[in-house]
C-alpha cells in the first residue's frame, strides 16, 4: 500500500522563532521553507499528489496557493526539482491529477486532455491521472433512468470519453509518465462498469474518484463490486481518503495506493483530533494570537474588551505552557491559564478536561519524530500556521508508521 | 532630572520636569519637555474608542497595532544607536500646571518661557491619570515593552479639559497623507540603517531599478521608468519592481542573491541589460511609448516579459556565461507572432479573444498574457 500526500504548498519556515514569532525578513518563500519530507528524517509518505487546479489556482479567480512566479518556476524546473523530491532520505514519486472537486459545479471539465498531458509531461511526473468529472452523489438504488435524469450517467460518460482520449494521446506522444484512468460512479455497479471500460481502453492503472464524501461502508461496497472485474496485476488508486482508520480494509479490497490530507489537516481543522499518537488522538492546546484571531480583534477594535488584558492572558498562557514543559508548573495552573484566555477569545466551549488529558500525558515526549524532539510542547499548541503545520507533519509521521505497522502484521514477508 | 516631592497627604507625588512654555496665540500654550518613555504610562493613558450602554461614544484611540509596536521595540532593543525624533503628543487636564523659572532671559523672544511642568502622579486606575496620549501610542507601547532600562523621549503637551478638543487634535495629527510609494522607492537605494522590514526587502529591487533607469551608458531602459525625479518615463515603477521581485524570488536573478553576503548586482544588471536590449530589438514598434499606445510598456507587458526572461535563462543557461542579447533575441522571436502590444487581438489559452488595448493591468490579464507567452515558448520543446 502506497500513500501519497496531496500538496497545497504546505511548508514550514526553519527560520521561524517561536519566542519572538518572527521570520527572517529575507527568507524566500518555498525556497527557504521546508516540506514534510525535508523536515522529517524518513519521508512520511511515498510521494506527493499535485493537482493542476491547486497549481493554476481556481478557474476565474486569481488567488491560488501558488504565486504566478512560483507556478512558472514549477513548469520550468519540473516537479522533482521544485518539490525537492530527492532532498530527503527517500526519493519520492510524484502523481498528478486535475483536482476535479474544484470544478465540480461546471458543466464540463475546464481543461483539455492535451494541456493536462503538457502539465504532467512537462513537469516530469511519474504518474498522471486522466481528466475526470466528479459525481458528487451516491445512490446504490438508483435506476439507470434516474442516473440519466440526474446527469450522473452523463458525467460518467464524459469521464470515460476523456480517459479514452487521454490514453490515446499519451500513447501517441510517447509520454514518460504512467497514465491512470479514472472511474467515476454513483453505485457499486456503476463503478464496476466504469472500471471494466477503462481496462478495455488498455489501462493497467485505475483511480477511483469521487469517494471523498462517501461513508467507509459505501466505499467498501464499491470495492467489493470492483474487485471481481479487475484483471491480474491491476494497480488501483483511491483518490482522497478521509477516514484513514479503514486503510487496511481498503487494502483487502484491492486498493494498492491512496492519497489523503486528513492527518495533516486535522492538526488545525478538527475540533478534537489534532495530535496523533499510535494509540489515540489528543486535542491541541489553543492559544490564538491576539492579532490573529478575527473575532477577538473585532471585539478589541470595538472597545468591548481591553487589548492589554488580552495580551496579558495570552502571554500568561504561553508562559505557563513553556514552564510546564520544563516541569516548572503543574497541570492545573496551565489549564487555568488556558481557560482564562479562552473565556476571552472563545467564551463558548470549555475544553479544560481535554486540555488536562493532553497535558497529563504529554504525548510529544513519547514521540520520536524530529519535530517533537526539537520543539517540545510548542508542537501541541494550536496557534499560527508555523506550529499548526508542524503538528500536521507530525501527524503524517504517526499515520505513516501506523500504515506500515499494520501492513507488516498482515504481511509477515 | 526628575524630581518627585511628597505633599502633606503623603499619597500624591508629583513629577517636576524642566519644560518650555510656548504661546501659539489666542490663549493656547504648548509645553515641550523630555521624559523617560518608561514613565509615560504613569502620567498618561490611552483613551480607547468604545460605546457605553446608552450608545454614547467615549474615547478616540484605536487599539495598538501589535506588529508595528513589535517592529519599533526590536529597533529600540537592537539598533546600535536608536533614535525616535518625533515628539509624543499628550493632552493634560487642569491638574497639570507650569511654573515659570524666576528671572527674565534678556533678548529672549516673548512667546517662549523656561520653567517647570508639574504633573501629579495619581495612584489609582488608569483613567485617573492626568494625561491622554493623542499621538505616539505605538511608540509608547514599544518603549513600555522594550527590554531597556530607560528611553527618554520628547513630549509636546497641551492642557484642555474637553474630550472634543483632544478628539479634533487626534484627527488632525493622524489624518496626514502617507508618503507616496514612488518617492519611498526612489529613496530606498540611498537609505541605510533601520527600515521597516517590508522596505528592507524592497531595497535590492529598488537599487536595480535605479541602475536600469539612470545608467546612460549601458541600460536599454535609460530614463524609461516613471519615478518622482523622472516623471517622463512610460513604465510604472511598480510594474518594473514586481518584475524584478518575481525574478529575484523565483527566476533568473535568484542565483545572484548570495544570501551570505552582498547580492551580486553586477551580474543581475548585465542579465537585465541583455534581456531588455533584446526586447527592444524584437519589438521596436512597441518600445518606449505611453502604455495607451503600447501594452508592452504596461504592467501586463513588463511582468510577462520578466517571466519570459526567467524561462529563456533557464533553457539557455550553461552555468558559464550570462545569456547574451543575441540568444534572448533568437528565443523572443519564437513568441513574437503571438504578441499584440500595439494592434490586433490576443487569443489566450482559455480561448478568450481580446483586443490589444482591452488588456488591463489586473492580475487576471497579466496572468493570461504571461501564461500564453510561457506556453508558446515551452510547448514546442515538449512535443
CSV table of N, CA and C in Angstrom, one decimal, chain B residues 219-339:
chain,number,residue,atom,x,y,z
B,219,UNK,N,22.2,50.9,-20.0
B,219,UNK,CA,20.9,50.4,-19.8
B,219,UNK,C,20.0,50.8,-21.0
B,220,UNK,N,19.4,49.7,-21.6
B,220,UNK,CA,18.4,50.0,-22.7
B,220,UNK,C,17.1,50.7,-22.1
B,221,UNK,N,16.9,50.6,-20.8
B,221,UNK,CA,15.7,51.3,-20.2
B,221,UNK,C,16.0,52.7,-19.7
B,222,UNK,N,17.1,53.2,-20.1
B,222,UNK,CA,17.6,54.5,-19.6
B,222,UNK,C,16.4,55.6,-19.7
B,223,UNK,N,16.1,56.1,-18.5
B,223,UNK,CA,15.1,57.1,-18.3
B,223,UNK,C,13.7,56.7,-18.8
B,224,UNK,N,13.4,55.4,-18.8
B,224,UNK,CA,12.1,55.0,-19.3
B,224,UNK,C,11.1,54.6,-18.2
B,225,UNK,N,11.6,54.6,-16.9
B,225,UNK,CA,10.8,54.2,-15.8
B,225,UNK,C,10.3,55.5,-15.0
B,226,UNK,N,9.0,55.6,-14.8
B,226,UNK,CA,8.4,56.7,-14.2
B,226,UNK,C,8.7,56.7,-12.7
B,227,UNK,N,9.4,57.8,-12.2
B,227,UNK,CA,9.7,57.9,-10.8
B,227,UNK,C,9.5,59.4,-10.5
B,228,UNK,N,9.5,59.8,-9.2
B,228,UNK,CA,9.3,61.3,-8.9
B,228,UNK,C,10.3,62.1,-9.6
B,229,UNK,N,11.6,61.7,-9.8
B,229,UNK,CA,12.6,62.5,-10.4
B,229,UNK,C,12.7,62.3,-11.9
B,230,UNK,N,11.9,61.3,-12.4
B,230,UNK,CA,11.9,61.0,-13.8
B,230,UNK,C,10.4,60.9,-14.3
B,231,UNK,N,9.7,62.0,-14.2
B,231,UNK,CA,8.2,61.9,-14.5
B,231,UNK,C,7.9,61.5,-15.9
B,232,UNK,N,8.8,61.6,-16.8
B,232,UNK,CA,8.5,61.4,-18.2
B,232,UNK,C,8.6,59.9,-18.6
B,233,UNK,N,9.0,59.0,-17.7
B,233,UNK,CA,9.1,57.6,-18.1
B,233,UNK,C,7.7,57.0,-18.3
B,234,UNK,N,7.7,56.1,-19.3
B,234,UNK,CA,6.4,55.5,-19.6
B,234,UNK,C,6.1,54.2,-18.8
B,235,UNK,N,7.1,53.6,-18.2
B,235,UNK,CA,6.9,52.4,-17.5
B,235,UNK,C,6.7,52.7,-16.0
B,236,UNK,N,5.6,52.2,-15.4
B,236,UNK,CA,5.3,52.5,-14.0
B,236,UNK,C,6.4,51.8,-13.1
B,237,UNK,N,6.9,52.5,-12.1
B,237,UNK,CA,8.0,51.9,-11.3
B,237,UNK,C,7.5,50.6,-10.7
B,238,UNK,N,6.2,50.6,-10.3
B,238,UNK,CA,5.7,49.4,-9.6
B,238,UNK,C,5.7,48.2,-10.5
B,239,UNK,N,5.4,48.3,-11.8
B,239,UNK,CA,5.4,47.2,-12.8
B,239,UNK,C,6.9,46.6,-12.8
B,240,UNK,N,7.8,47.5,-12.9
B,240,UNK,CA,9.2,47.1,-13.0
B,240,UNK,C,9.7,46.4,-11.7
B,241,UNK,N,9.3,47.0,-10.6
B,241,UNK,CA,9.6,46.4,-9.3
B,241,UNK,C,9.1,45.0,-9.2
B,242,UNK,N,7.8,44.8,-9.6
B,242,UNK,CA,7.2,43.5,-9.5
B,242,UNK,C,7.9,42.5,-10.4
B,243,UNK,N,8.3,42.9,-11.6
B,243,UNK,CA,9.1,42.1,-12.5
B,243,UNK,C,10.4,41.6,-11.8
B,244,UNK,N,11.1,42.6,-11.2
B,244,UNK,CA,12.3,42.3,-10.5
B,244,UNK,C,12.2,41.4,-9.3
B,245,UNK,N,11.1,41.6,-8.6
B,245,UNK,CA,10.9,40.8,-7.4
B,245,UNK,C,10.6,39.4,-7.8
B,246,UNK,N,9.7,39.2,-8.8
B,246,UNK,CA,9.4,37.8,-9.3
B,246,UNK,C,10.7,37.1,-9.6
B,247,UNK,N,11.6,37.8,-10.4
B,247,UNK,CA,12.8,37.1,-10.8
B,247,UNK,C,13.7,36.8,-9.7
B,248,UNK,N,13.8,37.7,-8.7
B,248,UNK,CA,14.6,37.6,-7.5
B,248,UNK,C,14.2,36.4,-6.7
B,249,UNK,N,12.9,36.1,-6.6
B,249,UNK,CA,12.4,35.1,-5.7
B,249,UNK,C,12.4,33.7,-6.5
B,250,UNK,N,11.9,33.8,-7.7
B,250,UNK,CA,11.7,32.5,-8.4
B,250,UNK,C,12.3,32.4,-9.8
B,251,UNK,N,13.1,33.4,-10.2
B,251,UNK,CA,13.6,33.3,-11.6
B,251,UNK,C,15.1,33.4,-11.7
B,252,UNK,N,15.5,34.0,-12.9
B,252,UNK,CA,16.9,34.1,-13.2
B,252,UNK,C,17.8,34.8,-12.3
B,253,UNK,N,17.2,35.8,-11.6
B,253,UNK,CA,18.1,36.7,-10.7
B,253,UNK,C,18.4,36.0,-9.3
B,254,UNK,N,17.6,34.9,-9.0
B,254,UNK,CA,17.7,34.3,-7.7
B,254,UNK,C,19.1,33.9,-7.4
B,255,UNK,N,19.8,33.3,-8.3
B,255,UNK,CA,21.1,32.7,-8.0
B,255,UNK,C,22.1,33.7,-7.7
B,256,UNK,N,21.8,35.0,-8.0
B,256,UNK,CA,22.8,36.0,-7.7
B,256,UNK,C,22.5,36.7,-6.4
B,257,UNK,N,21.5,36.3,-5.7
B,257,UNK,CA,21.1,36.9,-4.4
B,257,UNK,C,22.3,36.8,-3.4
B,258,UNK,N,22.9,35.7,-3.3
B,258,UNK,CA,24.0,35.5,-2.4
B,258,UNK,C,23.7,35.8,-1.0
B,259,UNK,N,22.8,35.0,-0.4
B,259,UNK,CA,22.3,35.4,0.9
B,259,UNK,C,23.3,35.5,2.0
B,260,UNK,N,24.5,34.9,1.8
B,260,UNK,CA,25.5,35.0,2.9
B,260,UNK,C,26.4,36.3,2.8
B,261,UNK,N,26.2,37.1,1.7
B,261,UNK,CA,27.0,38.3,1.6
B,261,UNK,C,26.2,39.3,0.8
B,262,UNK,N,26.9,40.1,0.1
B,262,UNK,CA,26.3,41.2,-0.7
B,262,UNK,C,25.7,40.5,-2.0
B,263,UNK,N,24.5,41.0,-2.4
B,263,UNK,CA,24.0,40.5,-3.6
B,263,UNK,C,24.9,40.8,-4.8
B,264,UNK,N,24.9,40.0,-5.8
B,264,UNK,CA,25.8,40.2,-6.9
B,264,UNK,C,25.1,41.0,-8.0
B,265,UNK,N,25.0,42.3,-7.7
B,265,UNK,CA,24.1,43.2,-8.6
B,265,UNK,C,24.8,43.4,-10.0
B,266,UNK,N,26.1,43.2,-10.1
B,266,UNK,CA,26.7,43.3,-11.4
B,266,UNK,C,26.2,42.3,-12.4
B,267,UNK,N,26.2,41.1,-12.0
B,267,UNK,CA,25.6,40.0,-12.9
B,267,UNK,C,24.1,40.2,-13.1
B,268,UNK,N,23.4,40.6,-12.1
B,268,UNK,CA,22.0,40.8,-12.2
B,268,UNK,C,21.7,41.9,-13.3
B,269,UNK,N,22.5,43.0,-13.2
B,269,UNK,CA,22.3,44.1,-14.1
B,269,UNK,C,22.7,43.7,-15.5
B,270,UNK,N,23.8,43.0,-15.7
B,270,UNK,CA,24.2,42.6,-17.0
B,270,UNK,C,23.1,41.7,-17.7
B,271,UNK,N,22.5,40.8,-16.9
B,271,UNK,CA,21.5,40.0,-17.5
B,271,UNK,C,20.3,40.8,-17.9
B,272,UNK,N,19.9,41.7,-17.0
B,272,UNK,CA,18.7,42.6,-17.3
B,272,UNK,C,19.0,43.5,-18.5
B,273,UNK,N,20.2,44.0,-18.6
B,273,UNK,CA,20.5,44.9,-19.8
B,273,UNK,C,20.4,44.0,-21.1
B,274,UNK,N,21.0,42.8,-21.0
B,274,UNK,CA,21.0,41.9,-22.2
B,274,UNK,C,19.5,41.6,-22.6
B,275,UNK,N,18.7,41.3,-21.6
B,275,UNK,CA,17.4,40.9,-21.9
B,275,UNK,C,16.6,42.1,-22.5
B,276,UNK,N,16.6,43.2,-21.8
B,276,UNK,CA,15.7,44.3,-22.3
B,276,UNK,C,16.2,44.9,-23.6
B,277,UNK,N,17.5,44.8,-23.8
B,277,UNK,CA,18.0,45.2,-25.2
B,277,UNK,C,17.4,44.3,-26.2
B,278,UNK,N,17.3,43.0,-25.9
B,278,UNK,CA,16.7,42.1,-26.9
B,278,UNK,C,15.2,42.4,-27.1
B,279,UNK,N,14.5,42.7,-26.0
B,279,UNK,CA,13.1,43.1,-26.1
B,279,UNK,C,12.9,44.3,-27.1
B,280,UNK,N,13.8,45.3,-26.9
B,280,UNK,CA,13.8,46.5,-27.7
B,280,UNK,C,14.0,46.1,-29.2
B,281,UNK,N,14.9,45.2,-29.4
B,281,UNK,CA,15.2,44.8,-30.8
B,281,UNK,C,14.1,44.0,-31.4
B,282,UNK,N,13.4,43.1,-30.7
B,282,UNK,CA,12.4,42.3,-31.2
B,282,UNK,C,11.1,43.1,-31.4
B,283,UNK,N,10.8,44.0,-30.5
B,283,UNK,CA,9.6,44.8,-30.6
B,283,UNK,C,9.8,46.3,-30.7
B,284,UNK,N,10.5,46.7,-31.8
B,284,UNK,CA,10.8,48.1,-31.9
B,284,UNK,C,9.6,49.0,-31.9
B,285,UNK,N,8.5,48.5,-32.5
B,285,UNK,CA,7.3,49.4,-32.6
B,285,UNK,C,6.6,49.6,-31.3
B,286,UNK,N,6.8,48.7,-30.4
B,286,UNK,CA,6.1,48.8,-29.1
B,286,UNK,C,7.0,49.5,-28.0
B,287,UNK,N,8.2,49.8,-28.4
B,287,UNK,CA,9.2,50.3,-27.4
B,287,UNK,C,9.1,51.7,-27.1
B,288,UNK,N,9.2,52.1,-25.8
B,288,UNK,CA,9.2,53.5,-25.4
B,288,UNK,C,8.1,54.3,-25.9
B,289,UNK,N,6.8,53.8,-25.7
B,289,UNK,CA,5.6,54.6,-26.0
B,289,UNK,C,4.8,54.6,-24.7
B,290,UNK,N,3.9,55.6,-24.6
B,290,UNK,CA,2.9,55.5,-23.5
B,290,UNK,C,2.1,54.2,-23.5
B,291,UNK,N,1.7,53.7,-22.4
B,291,UNK,CA,1.0,52.4,-22.3
B,291,UNK,C,-0.3,52.4,-23.0
B,292,UNK,N,-0.9,53.6,-23.3
B,292,UNK,CA,-2.2,53.6,-24.0
B,292,UNK,C,-1.9,53.3,-25.5
B,293,UNK,N,-0.6,53.5,-25.9
B,293,UNK,CA,-0.3,53.2,-27.3
B,293,UNK,C,0.5,51.8,-27.4
B,294,UNK,N,1.0,51.4,-26.3
B,294,UNK,CA,1.8,50.1,-26.4
B,294,UNK,C,1.6,49.4,-25.0
B,295,UNK,N,1.0,48.2,-25.1
B,295,UNK,CA,0.8,47.4,-23.9
B,295,UNK,C,2.1,46.7,-23.4
B,296,UNK,N,3.1,46.8,-24.2
B,296,UNK,CA,4.4,46.2,-23.8
B,296,UNK,C,5.0,47.1,-22.6
B,297,UNK,N,4.7,48.4,-22.6
B,297,UNK,CA,5.2,49.3,-21.5
B,297,UNK,C,4.3,49.3,-20.3
B,298,UNK,N,3.3,48.4,-20.2
B,298,UNK,CA,2.4,48.5,-19.2
B,298,UNK,C,2.5,47.2,-18.3
B,299,UNK,N,1.9,47.2,-17.1
B,299,UNK,CA,2.1,46.1,-16.2
B,299,UNK,C,2.1,44.7,-16.8
B,300,UNK,N,1.1,44.5,-17.6
B,300,UNK,CA,1.0,43.1,-18.2
B,300,UNK,C,2.2,42.8,-19.1
B,301,UNK,N,2.6,43.8,-19.9
B,301,UNK,CA,3.7,43.6,-20.8
B,301,UNK,C,5.0,43.4,-20.0
B,302,UNK,N,5.3,44.3,-19.1
B,302,UNK,CA,6.6,44.2,-18.3
B,302,UNK,C,6.7,42.9,-17.5
B,303,UNK,N,5.6,42.6,-16.8
B,303,UNK,CA,5.7,41.4,-15.9
B,303,UNK,C,5.7,40.1,-16.7
B,304,UNK,N,4.9,40.0,-17.8
B,304,UNK,CA,5.0,38.8,-18.5
B,304,UNK,C,6.3,38.6,-19.3
B,305,UNK,N,6.9,39.7,-19.7
B,305,UNK,CA,8.3,39.7,-20.3
B,305,UNK,C,9.3,39.2,-19.2
B,306,UNK,N,9.1,39.6,-18.0
B,306,UNK,CA,10.0,39.2,-16.9
B,306,UNK,C,10.0,37.7,-16.8
B,307,UNK,N,8.8,37.1,-16.8
B,307,UNK,CA,8.7,35.6,-16.7
B,307,UNK,C,9.4,35.0,-17.9
B,308,UNK,N,9.3,35.6,-19.1
B,308,UNK,CA,10.0,35.1,-20.3
B,308,UNK,C,11.5,35.1,-20.1
B,309,UNK,N,12.0,36.2,-19.5
B,309,UNK,CA,13.4,36.3,-19.2
B,309,UNK,C,13.9,35.1,-18.4
B,310,UNK,N,13.0,34.8,-17.3
B,310,UNK,CA,13.4,33.7,-16.5
B,310,UNK,C,13.3,32.4,-17.2
B,311,UNK,N,12.3,32.2,-18.1
B,311,UNK,CA,12.2,30.9,-18.8
B,311,UNK,C,13.4,30.7,-19.8
B,312,UNK,N,13.7,31.8,-20.6
B,312,UNK,CA,14.8,31.7,-21.5
B,312,UNK,C,16.1,31.4,-20.8
B,313,UNK,N,16.3,32.2,-19.7
B,313,UNK,CA,17.6,32.0,-19.0
B,313,UNK,C,17.7,30.5,-18.5
B,314,UNK,N,16.6,30.0,-18.1
B,314,UNK,CA,16.6,28.6,-17.6
B,314,UNK,C,17.0,27.6,-18.7
B,315,UNK,N,16.4,27.8,-19.9
B,315,UNK,CA,16.7,26.9,-21.0
B,315,UNK,C,18.1,27.1,-21.5
B,316,UNK,N,18.5,28.4,-21.6
B,316,UNK,CA,19.8,28.7,-22.2
B,316,UNK,C,21.0,28.6,-21.3
B,317,UNK,N,20.7,28.5,-20.0
B,317,UNK,CA,21.8,28.6,-19.0
B,317,UNK,C,22.8,27.4,-19.2
B,318,UNK,N,24.1,27.7,-19.3
B,318,UNK,CA,25.0,26.6,-19.3
B,318,UNK,C,25.9,26.7,-18.1
B,319,UNK,N,25.6,27.5,-17.1
B,319,UNK,CA,26.4,27.5,-15.9
B,319,UNK,C,27.6,28.4,-16.1
B,320,UNK,N,27.9,28.8,-17.3
B,320,UNK,CA,29.2,29.5,-17.5
B,320,UNK,C,28.9,31.0,-17.6
B,321,UNK,N,28.6,31.5,-18.9
B,321,UNK,CA,28.4,32.9,-19.0
B,321,UNK,C,26.9,33.3,-19.1
B,322,UNK,N,26.7,34.6,-18.9
B,322,UNK,CA,25.3,35.0,-18.9
B,322,UNK,C,24.7,34.9,-20.3
B,323,UNK,N,23.4,34.7,-20.3
B,323,UNK,CA,22.7,34.6,-21.6
B,323,UNK,C,22.9,36.0,-22.3
B,324,UNK,N,23.2,35.9,-23.6
B,324,UNK,CA,23.6,37.1,-24.3
B,324,UNK,C,22.3,37.7,-25.0
B,325,UNK,N,22.4,39.0,-25.4
B,325,UNK,CA,21.3,39.7,-26.1
B,325,UNK,C,20.9,38.8,-27.3
B,326,UNK,N,21.9,38.3,-28.1
B,326,UNK,CA,21.6,37.6,-29.3
B,326,UNK,C,20.7,36.4,-29.0
B,327,UNK,N,21.1,35.7,-27.9
B,327,UNK,CA,20.3,34.5,-27.5
B,327,UNK,C,18.9,34.8,-27.1
B,328,UNK,N,18.8,35.9,-26.3
B,328,UNK,CA,17.5,36.4,-26.0
B,328,UNK,C,16.6,36.7,-27.2
B,329,UNK,N,17.3,37.4,-28.1
B,329,UNK,CA,16.6,37.8,-29.4
B,329,UNK,C,16.1,36.6,-30.1
B,330,UNK,N,16.9,35.6,-30.3
B,330,UNK,CA,16.5,34.4,-31.0
B,330,UNK,C,15.3,33.8,-30.4
B,331,UNK,N,15.3,33.7,-29.0
B,331,UNK,CA,14.1,33.0,-28.4
B,331,UNK,C,12.9,33.9,-28.3
B,332,UNK,N,13.1,35.2,-28.2
B,332,UNK,CA,11.9,36.1,-28.1
B,332,UNK,C,11.2,36.0,-29.5
B,333,UNK,N,12.0,35.8,-30.6
B,333,UNK,CA,11.4,35.8,-31.9
B,333,UNK,C,10.4,34.6,-32.0
B,334,UNK,N,10.6,33.6,-31.2
B,334,UNK,CA,9.7,32.4,-31.4
B,334,UNK,C,8.3,32.7,-30.8
B,335,UNK,N,8.2,33.8,-30.0
B,335,UNK,CA,6.8,34.1,-29.5
B,335,UNK,C,6.3,35.4,-30.0
B,336,UNK,N,7.2,36.1,-30.8
B,336,UNK,CA,6.8,37.5,-31.2
B,336,UNK,C,5.5,37.5,-32.0
B,337,UNK,N,5.2,36.5,-32.8
B,337,UNK,CA,4.0,36.5,-33.6
B,337,UNK,C,2.7,36.4,-32.7
B,338,UNK,N,2.8,35.9,-31.5
B,338,UNK,CA,1.6,35.8,-30.7
B,338,UNK,C,1.4,37.1,-29.9
B,339,UNK,N,2.3,38.0,-30.0
B,339,UNK,CA,2.2,39.3,-29.2
B,339,UNK,C,1.5,40.3,-30.0
